[in-house]
Amino acid sequence: MQMLMEAQLLSVQLTKVDNNIYAKAFVASAPNGTSEAISSVTSMNLAEENAEQVFRSVQEQGIQFGETVKISIKMVRGAQNSVRNIIEDIQRIARPGAQQPAQAQKDK
């Protein structure tokens, strides 16, 4: 199952250990006022098969800390009938009248 989500991007981390890649993103959304006072922070794994590509894409787009982005998420079955959310892509949201990132300007 696929879904799209808009959230503020706090961090994308990529760590290589031996032949394994560990990649995750931290995102924030509005607080619920009950258990979160400032924001709700969530950690989600990046799909292993394209983690390096997503990491580079975030850098090339010039996404800044706390910027609202569009996240493509794949829901996969985890252990004991649980569901895990795996990030497949992170894209900057185009704002009307906003300046394009430097990389996008070079490509034109």
GROMACS .gro file of C-alpha atoms in nm:
model
  108
    1MET     CA    1   0.000   0.000   0.000
    2GLN     CA    2   0.132   0.347  -0.092
    3MET     CA    3   0.056   0.681   0.070
    4LEU     CA    4   0.173   1.043   0.055
    5MET     CA    5   0.239   1.255   0.360
    6GLU     CA    6   0.337   1.618   0.411
    7ALA     CA    7   0.554   1.691   0.714
    8GLN     CA    8   0.845   1.903   0.826
    9LEU     CA    9   1.176   1.731   0.756
   10LEU     CA   10   1.417   1.744   1.049
   11SER     CA   11   1.693   1.508   0.940
   12VAL     CA   12   1.788   1.236   0.693
   13GLN     CA   13   2.063   1.004   0.813
   14LEU     CA   14   2.261   0.748   0.616
   15THR     CA   15   2.511   0.514   0.783
   16LYS     CA   16   2.711   0.240   0.613
   17VAL     CA   17   2.847  -0.044   0.825
   18ASP     CA   18   3.032  -0.319   0.642
   19ASN     CA   19   2.794  -0.406   0.355
   20ASN     CA   20   2.480  -0.280   0.528
   21ILE     CA   21   2.307   0.056   0.485
   22TYR     CA   22   2.105   0.204   0.769
   23ALA     CA   23   1.900   0.506   0.665
   24LYS     CA   24   1.620   0.694   0.831
   25ALA     CA   25   1.444   1.028   0.831
   26PHE     CA   26   1.303   1.226   1.120
   27VAL     CA   27   0.987   1.424   1.050
   28ALA     CA   28   0.773   1.652   1.263
   29SER     CA   29   0.405   1.729   1.253
   30ALA     CA   30   0.173   1.951   1.456
   31PRO     CA   31   0.137   1.857   1.825
   32ASN     CA   32  -0.180   1.688   1.944
   33GLY     CA   33  -0.187   1.898   2.262
   34THR     CA   34  -0.219   1.588   2.481
   35SER     CA   35   0.111   1.401   2.466
   36GLU     CA   36   0.313   1.647   2.253
   37ALA     CA   37   0.349   2.014   2.342
   38ILE     CA   38   0.569   2.146   2.058
   39SER     CA   39   0.560   1.885   1.781
   40SER     CA   40   0.523   1.518   1.714
   41VAL     CA   41   0.857   1.374   1.596
   42THR     CA   42   0.862   1.044   1.410
   43SER     CA   43   1.150   0.834   1.281
   44MET     CA   44   1.093   0.631   0.964
   45ASN     CA   45   1.333   0.406   0.773
   46LEU     CA   46   1.426   0.472   0.412
   47ALA     CA   47   1.380   0.187   0.166
   48GLU     CA   48   1.717   0.010   0.160
   49GLU     CA   49   1.721  -0.033  -0.219
   50ASN     CA   50   1.716   0.343  -0.283
   51ALA     CA   51   1.833   0.497   0.046
   52GLU     CA   52   2.145   0.651  -0.108
   53GLN     CA   53   1.943   0.800  -0.393
   54VAL     CA   54   1.689   0.957  -0.153
   55PHE     CA   55   1.972   1.093   0.064
   56ARG     CA   56   2.143   1.256  -0.237
   57SER     CA   57   1.811   1.388  -0.367
   58VAL     CA   58   1.741   1.569  -0.038
   59GLN     CA   59   2.086   1.731  -0.057
   60GLU     CA   60   2.052   1.828  -0.423
   61GLN     CA   61   1.710   1.983  -0.369
   62GLY     CA   62   1.858   2.206  -0.098
   63ILE     CA   63   1.588   2.114   0.153
   64GLN     CA   64   1.638   2.304   0.478
   65PHE     CA   65   1.577   2.201   0.840
   66GLY     CA   66   1.205   2.215   0.920
   67GLU     CA   67   1.094   2.262   0.557
   68THR     CA   68   0.764   2.099   0.469
   69VAL     CA   69   0.817   1.819   0.217
   70LYS     CA   70   0.611   1.553   0.041
   71ILE     CA   71   0.705   1.201   0.153
   72SER     CA   72   0.614   0.888  -0.044
   73ILE     CA   73   0.562   0.600   0.196
   74LYS     CA   74   0.525   0.230   0.133
   75MET     CA   75   0.351   0.030   0.403
   76VAL     CA   76   0.500  -0.318   0.444
   77ARG     CA   77   0.419  -0.604   0.672
   78GLY     CA   78   0.647  -0.631   0.973
   79ALA     CA   79   0.686  -0.891   1.243
   80GLN     CA   80   0.382  -1.031   1.424
   81ASN     CA   81   0.124  -0.875   1.188
   82SER     CA   82   0.252  -0.522   1.240
   83VAL     CA   83   0.288  -0.264   0.963
   84ARG     CA   84   0.605  -0.064   0.899
   85ASN     CA   85   0.618   0.264   0.709
   86ILE     CA   86   0.916   0.282   0.471
   87ILE     CA   87   1.006   0.608   0.294
   88GLU     CA   88   1.060   0.565  -0.080
   89ASP     CA   89   1.100   0.931  -0.181
   90ILE     CA   90   1.122   1.282  -0.035
   91GLN     CA   91   1.038   1.582  -0.252
   92ARG     CA   92   1.042   1.955  -0.192
   93ILE     CA   93   0.697   2.109  -0.223
   94ALA     CA   94   0.688   2.380  -0.487
   95ARG     CA   95   0.565   2.705  -0.338
   96PRO     CA   96   0.410   2.968  -0.568
   97GLY     CA   97   0.664   3.242  -0.632
   98ALA     CA   98   0.940   3.061  -0.442
   99GLN     CA   99   1.294   3.055  -0.577
  100GLN     CA  100   1.402   2.721  -0.723
  101PRO     CA  101   1.698   2.546  -0.560
  102ALA     CA  102   2.039   2.605  -0.721
  103GLN     CA  103   2.060   2.249  -0.861
  104ALA     CA  104   1.725   2.280  -1.041
  105GLN     CA  105   1.837   2.611  -1.196
  106LYS     CA  106   2.159   2.451  -1.327
  107ASP     CA  107   1.961   2.171  -1.497
  108LYS     CA  108   1.761   2.418  -1.706
   0.00000   0.00000   0.00000
